[in-house]
XYZ file of C-alpha atoms in Angstrom:
440
model
C 15.282 54.002 57.603
C 17.165 50.994 56.131
C 16.272 48.595 58.849
C 12.467 49.804 58.641
C 12.626 49.070 54.988
C 14.272 45.725 55.447
C 11.438 44.886 57.851
C 9.005 45.738 55.113
C 10.443 43.840 52.595
C 10.770 40.704 55.017
C 7.014 41.062 55.601
C 6.353 41.291 51.883
C 8.652 37.942 51.358
C 6.492 36.162 53.944
C 3.180 36.911 52.417
C 4.567 36.066 48.897
C 5.893 32.784 50.121
C 2.429 32.031 51.887
C 0.662 32.978 48.633
C 2.721 30.968 46.409
C 2.228 27.930 48.838
C -1.614 28.420 48.573
C -1.720 28.884 44.885
C 0.809 26.274 44.038
C -1.740 23.729 45.458
C -3.898 21.716 43.308
C -7.476 22.705 43.519
C -8.804 22.022 46.893
C -12.409 21.448 47.730
C -13.905 24.632 49.489
C -13.603 24.552 53.093
C -16.869 24.590 54.983
C -17.900 28.147 56.213
C -16.985 29.240 59.476
C -20.695 30.193 60.190
C -23.028 27.332 60.562
C -26.544 27.286 58.800
C -28.296 27.729 62.028
C -25.706 30.070 63.877
C -27.342 32.823 65.842
C -25.703 35.538 67.542
C -26.020 35.055 71.450
C -25.720 38.125 73.544
C -24.787 36.411 76.678
C -21.995 34.661 75.005
C -20.762 37.769 73.088
C -20.879 39.917 76.366
C -18.751 37.280 78.057
C -15.937 37.148 75.368
C -15.683 40.899 75.065
C -14.805 40.685 78.777
C -12.609 37.646 78.488
C -10.709 39.382 75.274
C -10.198 42.372 77.590
C -8.668 40.042 80.473
C -6.208 38.554 78.105
C -5.208 41.884 76.917
C -4.451 42.769 80.366
C -2.331 39.904 80.860
C 0.357 41.307 78.478
C -0.176 45.106 79.288
C 0.211 45.801 82.072
C 0.370 42.265 83.779
C 3.361 40.731 81.911
C 5.191 43.952 81.492
C 4.942 44.633 85.418
C 5.864 41.062 86.205
C 9.023 40.910 84.010
C 9.872 44.751 84.714
C 9.941 44.213 88.283
C 12.263 41.095 87.917
C 14.789 43.141 85.838
C 17.628 44.739 87.123
C 17.196 48.582 88.128
C 18.842 49.737 84.940
C 16.807 47.444 82.555
C 13.351 48.144 83.695
C 11.841 50.315 81.026
C 13.445 48.269 78.422
C 11.865 45.208 79.659
C 8.528 46.744 79.881
C 9.010 48.231 76.442
C 9.450 44.719 75.187
C 5.967 43.557 76.007
C 4.467 47.000 75.010
C 5.928 47.139 71.440
C 5.242 43.431 70.912
C 1.466 43.960 71.609
C 1.360 46.914 69.337
C 3.278 45.038 66.356
C 1.037 41.691 66.840
C -2.038 43.989 66.948
C -1.123 45.284 63.477
C 0.208 42.047 61.814
C -2.790 39.866 63.217
C -5.556 41.933 61.412
C -3.032 42.288 58.240
C -2.433 38.603 57.802
C -1.959 36.566 60.978
C -5.834 35.844 61.538
C -6.573 34.711 57.931
C -3.410 32.350 57.762
C -4.525 30.993 61.140
C -8.233 30.507 60.848
C -9.276 30.821 57.122
C -9.463 27.472 55.602
C -6.583 24.994 55.564
C -4.050 24.187 52.888
C -2.624 20.647 53.383
C -3.017 20.840 57.166
C -0.145 23.483 57.325
C -1.415 26.971 56.872
C -4.771 28.985 56.161
C -5.803 30.888 53.203
C -5.042 34.649 52.372
C -8.773 35.589 51.748
C -9.236 37.421 55.020
C -6.508 39.786 54.710
C -7.130 42.902 56.800
C -10.301 40.984 57.932
C -11.598 41.298 54.272
C -15.052 39.705 54.124
C -15.457 39.780 57.964
C -18.649 41.716 58.417
C -20.354 43.255 61.535
C -22.855 40.315 61.300
C -20.258 37.473 60.485
C -20.427 34.872 63.217
C -18.025 32.376 64.682
C -20.347 30.008 66.339
C -22.464 32.377 68.556
C -20.456 35.527 68.627
C -19.284 37.926 66.151
C -16.412 36.733 64.056
C -14.629 40.084 64.611
C -14.702 39.486 68.172
C -13.271 35.948 67.741
C -10.466 37.460 65.703
C -9.434 40.066 68.419
C -9.663 37.402 71.186
C -7.151 35.432 69.291
C -5.087 38.405 68.585
C -4.560 38.521 72.281
C -3.134 35.017 72.543
C -0.727 35.746 69.785
C 0.501 38.942 71.449
C 1.197 37.376 74.829
C 2.984 34.353 73.223
C 5.611 36.523 71.606
C 6.099 38.758 74.598
C 6.399 35.866 76.973
C 9.812 35.224 75.101
C 11.158 38.487 75.935
C 11.669 37.394 79.540
C 14.439 35.040 78.516
C 16.195 37.595 76.418
C 16.141 40.845 78.631
C 19.309 42.611 79.642
C 21.397 41.923 76.322
C 19.159 42.178 73.228
C 19.064 45.164 71.111
C 15.520 46.805 71.093
C 15.580 46.925 67.096
C 16.523 43.189 66.918
C 13.514 42.599 69.517
C 11.183 44.408 66.932
C 12.469 42.326 64.099
C 12.145 39.103 65.978
C 8.687 39.906 67.101
C 7.552 40.241 63.526
C 9.326 37.190 62.276
C 8.591 35.001 64.979
C 4.656 35.831 65.030
C 4.625 35.398 61.341
C 6.744 32.212 60.845
C 6.174 30.262 64.220
C 3.102 31.484 66.183
C 0.841 31.497 62.958
C 1.527 28.042 61.705
C 1.641 26.337 65.129
C -1.939 28.162 65.840
C -3.237 26.841 62.698
C -1.965 23.382 63.322
C -3.875 23.035 66.645
C -6.876 25.354 66.525
C -7.326 26.479 62.734
C -8.028 22.839 61.494
C -4.424 21.874 60.755
C -2.773 18.632 60.917
C -2.365 18.334 64.800
C -6.210 19.164 65.122
C -6.904 16.290 62.655
C -4.748 14.048 64.570
C -6.685 14.682 67.513
C -4.265 16.697 69.713
C -5.864 18.440 72.636
C -5.002 22.010 73.784
C -7.898 23.970 75.261
C -6.408 27.214 75.664
C -2.583 27.121 74.601
C -0.277 24.604 76.280
C 1.527 23.896 72.882
C 0.290 27.062 70.771
C 1.437 29.417 73.663
C 3.643 28.070 76.520
C 5.830 25.270 74.793
C 6.075 27.513 71.753
C 7.411 30.465 73.958
C 9.355 28.202 76.128
C 11.385 26.492 73.442
C 11.814 29.861 71.566
C 13.368 31.235 74.956
C 15.659 28.463 75.271
C 16.895 28.350 71.776
C 17.260 32.086 71.775
C 19.399 32.413 74.954
C 21.905 29.671 73.639
C 22.291 31.874 70.500
C 22.397 35.242 72.288
C 24.929 34.020 75.117
C 25.106 34.912 78.721
C 24.812 38.314 80.265
C 27.731 39.776 82.178
C 25.864 39.672 85.327
C 23.600 36.451 85.180
C 22.215 36.907 89.032
C 18.522 37.571 89.338
C 18.282 40.862 90.983
C 14.671 41.869 90.964
C 14.532 45.790 91.382
C 11.044 45.603 92.519
C 9.163 42.730 94.167
C 6.153 44.506 94.594
C 5.802 45.136 90.939
C 6.345 41.413 90.549
C 3.400 40.559 92.755
C 1.097 42.933 91.216
C 1.910 41.720 87.732
C 1.607 37.985 88.916
C -1.828 38.889 90.479
C -2.833 40.561 87.085
C -1.767 37.471 85.133
C -3.665 35.328 87.484
C -6.802 37.521 87.132
C -6.401 37.967 83.191
C -5.992 34.256 82.967
C -9.566 33.469 83.734
C -10.356 35.301 80.188
C -7.510 33.222 78.660
C -8.808 29.823 79.886
C -12.604 30.182 80.467
C -12.829 32.436 77.468
C -11.448 29.504 75.381
C -14.789 27.762 75.800
C -16.115 30.837 73.282
C -19.403 30.777 75.190
C -20.777 31.678 78.422
C -21.745 28.093 79.612
C -20.854 25.317 81.995
C -17.751 24.428 80.146
C -16.540 27.991 80.673
C -17.094 27.691 84.425
C -15.323 24.405 84.773
C -12.427 25.830 82.974
C -12.642 28.847 85.359
C -12.695 26.796 88.569
C -9.797 24.467 87.163
C -7.508 27.438 86.527
C -8.043 28.805 89.975
C -7.611 25.255 91.805
C -4.382 24.390 89.711
C -2.893 27.735 90.309
C -3.414 27.645 94.112
C -2.225 24.199 94.356
C 0.943 25.011 92.285
C 1.771 28.157 94.424
C 1.498 26.072 97.456
C 3.561 23.014 96.042
C 6.308 25.593 94.942
C 6.205 27.332 98.259
C 6.389 24.236 100.454
C 9.252 22.752 98.330
C 11.278 25.900 98.563
C 10.439 26.247 102.537
C 11.853 22.662 102.827
C 14.946 23.121 100.481
C 15.917 26.898 101.613
C 14.188 27.096 105.010
C 12.647 30.183 103.807
C 9.230 30.735 101.745
C 9.531 33.823 99.462
C 7.083 36.100 97.619
C 9.006 35.472 94.242
C 8.488 31.514 94.936
C 4.737 32.020 95.606
C 4.529 34.236 92.354
C 6.573 31.657 90.290
C 4.498 28.720 91.467
C 1.290 30.772 90.458
C 2.659 31.125 86.931
C 3.597 27.456 86.680
C 0.057 26.377 87.867
C -1.527 28.743 85.325
C 0.635 27.474 82.563
C 0.083 23.703 83.319
C -3.659 23.892 83.431
C -3.882 25.906 80.396
C -4.040 23.052 77.961
C -6.335 20.882 80.428
C -8.617 23.423 81.632
C -11.426 22.497 79.604
C -10.812 19.041 79.566
C -10.317 17.685 83.224
C -12.086 17.526 86.422
C -11.174 19.071 89.804
C -9.128 16.143 90.935
C -7.265 16.275 87.394
C -6.494 20.093 88.040
C -5.334 19.578 91.474
C -2.846 16.945 90.498
C -1.480 19.089 87.425
C -1.059 22.004 89.751
C 0.941 20.029 92.127
C 3.222 18.389 89.803
C 3.700 21.713 88.125
C 4.633 23.440 91.204
C 7.054 20.892 92.397
C 8.796 20.073 89.117
C 9.146 23.591 87.998
C 10.797 24.560 91.234
C 13.556 22.203 90.330
C 13.863 23.020 86.702
C 14.442 26.679 87.836
C 16.842 26.011 90.776
C 18.520 22.746 89.722
C 18.327 22.266 86.058
C 19.126 25.722 84.743
C 22.464 26.113 86.651
C 23.486 22.440 85.879
C 23.021 22.958 82.281
C 24.220 26.375 82.315
C 21.929 28.389 79.920
C 20.963 31.943 80.776
C 17.269 32.253 80.665
C 17.132 35.522 82.549
C 13.391 35.165 83.861
C 13.005 31.465 83.590
C 10.795 31.426 80.671
C 11.911 27.914 79.606
C 11.990 26.707 83.084
C 8.356 27.820 83.825
C 6.541 28.161 80.591
C 8.279 25.441 78.579
C 8.372 22.821 81.371
C 4.888 23.418 82.800
C 3.536 23.559 79.306
C 5.087 20.221 78.382
C 3.752 18.813 81.649
C 0.191 20.211 81.124
C -0.120 19.274 77.618
C 1.064 15.493 78.267
C -0.995 15.223 81.519
C -4.094 16.465 79.487
C -3.745 12.995 77.577
C -4.003 11.333 81.036
C -6.805 13.217 82.734
C -9.086 14.448 80.089
C -12.453 13.543 81.372
C -15.220 13.065 78.785
C -17.810 13.762 81.519
C -16.421 17.381 81.402
C -15.939 17.649 77.739
C -16.768 14.896 75.224
C -14.099 16.237 72.894
C -11.347 14.761 75.357
C -10.980 11.286 76.582
C -7.567 10.361 78.263
C -5.696 7.419 79.436
C -7.613 7.009 82.628
C -10.876 6.876 80.826
C -9.982 4.223 78.504
C -8.031 6.024 75.782
C -4.241 5.314 76.100
C -3.867 6.585 72.480
C -4.539 10.295 73.696
C -1.422 10.436 75.590
C 0.718 9.276 72.637
C -1.001 11.872 70.448
C -0.317 14.593 73.036
C 3.285 13.627 73.201
C 3.661 13.520 69.472
C 2.100 17.148 69.292
C 4.509 18.436 72.043
C 7.601 16.946 69.949
C 6.381 18.503 66.890
C 6.083 21.750 68.322
C 9.435 21.503 70.069
C 11.228 20.509 66.846
C 9.637 23.197 64.521
C 9.753 26.024 67.061
C 13.473 25.444 67.938
C 14.642 24.980 64.335
C 12.580 28.168 63.042
C 13.793 30.309 66.007
C 17.204 29.607 65.409
C 16.783 30.369 61.562
C 14.933 33.673 62.601
C 18.113 34.762 64.601
C 20.396 33.940 61.604
C 18.268 36.107 59.400
C 18.093 38.908 62.048
C 21.888 38.814 61.814
C 22.061 39.351 58.224
C 20.399 42.890 58.857
C 21.626 44.138 62.278
C 23.403 43.149 65.651
C 21.506 41.477 67.933
C 23.310 42.119 71.268
C 24.130 45.482 72.786
C 27.884 46.136 73.260
C 29.463 45.298 76.567
C 29.565 48.932 77.631
C 25.736 49.471 76.723
C 24.927 46.231 78.749
C 26.833 47.371 81.736
C 25.230 50.963 81.706
C 21.876 49.412 81.261
C 19.453 49.177 78.286
C 16.964 51.670 79.766
C 19.912 54.485 79.009
C 21.432 52.691 76.115
C 18.348 51.826 74.032
C 15.849 54.526 75.268
C 17.875 57.498 76.933
C 15.444 57.138 79.881
C 15.571 55.777 83.602
C 12.962 54.054 85.392
C 13.756 55.763 88.855
C 14.955 59.371 89.163
C 15.323 59.267 93.155
């Protein structure tokens, strides 16, 4: 009960700080309304975005849950799955509470939004965001917030207390995801600077990857750091569901049923396929055996890398981005991690962090104005875009790294973060949930 009360107090503190920031500002001119004067509901766009939203939800539960669950040790499967499930539930509540309004309602000094849409206040059935209902836009963005937090769990599994993960999810979504999403997508300072991120290279993948790296450095290594997947069939199913759902993630980010959505769709598929092949052939050359896990890992690397670029690059750009991601991420997982010595259990940083950085920067190279006039990269006469992308990446890395470390320090005030050595040895399914995944 004390822990729940502490969590509630922390949420109230977050809201109070946000409110103080907003109302301490000098009077700011009223921001333009989300709804444009001539906005009109488009039923085709609305139908597509409902489907896209469901696809992105599918990415977290069951896609990511099965992918991570299959990779975990046999004694930690349910705990790993539970981390994704509980995160989706937590973010679903907090997003409609204050996440949406602080991300997408107005702008205060380029840092955060207003609190005028708490619990979607003022978001009516006929309120529009472009050509779709605003409430649909809100839940579409909710699914992005949920999977971003859930992605981080893959780095922390097999050692983090479930109660600590619950509190981490609340604080990280509130203090890291919401501000960064506002900076890039909600009219914040990175958007004003011209940073390009079509579907979440900085907001989702760099954000999650850096949080993963910082968190594992603070948590310390597991007793057994070997990757011992309990069920590669689940991994393959989870990876396939992620690929399938990612079409909603990337093509849905056009927020319309149009040619840009179709371009993002084919770019996503192409980059993913090329990255999977690049990883497979690299692994085949190095180890003399291609693996299913390698194919699945290459798929994820390609999906991540193309995410910021999906609605900005042409097919050639998507092929190059996929190939680079598959090749480099193979070595970031198999060479960089053991040399540096951090224990990122499921390679969240090595794949999401590294591929997210690659994709965000390469967007500044390959962004083709013939695909999307909002983006013009180095190869099309705008070298400044590459610099802008690099600055956006660096800002995200620094902010996320510092805030993640501070969040861990705060959690330590209220509870232990790691399970005991005995609990880790018997497995978190038993020690945290009193359950077993397999009763055979």
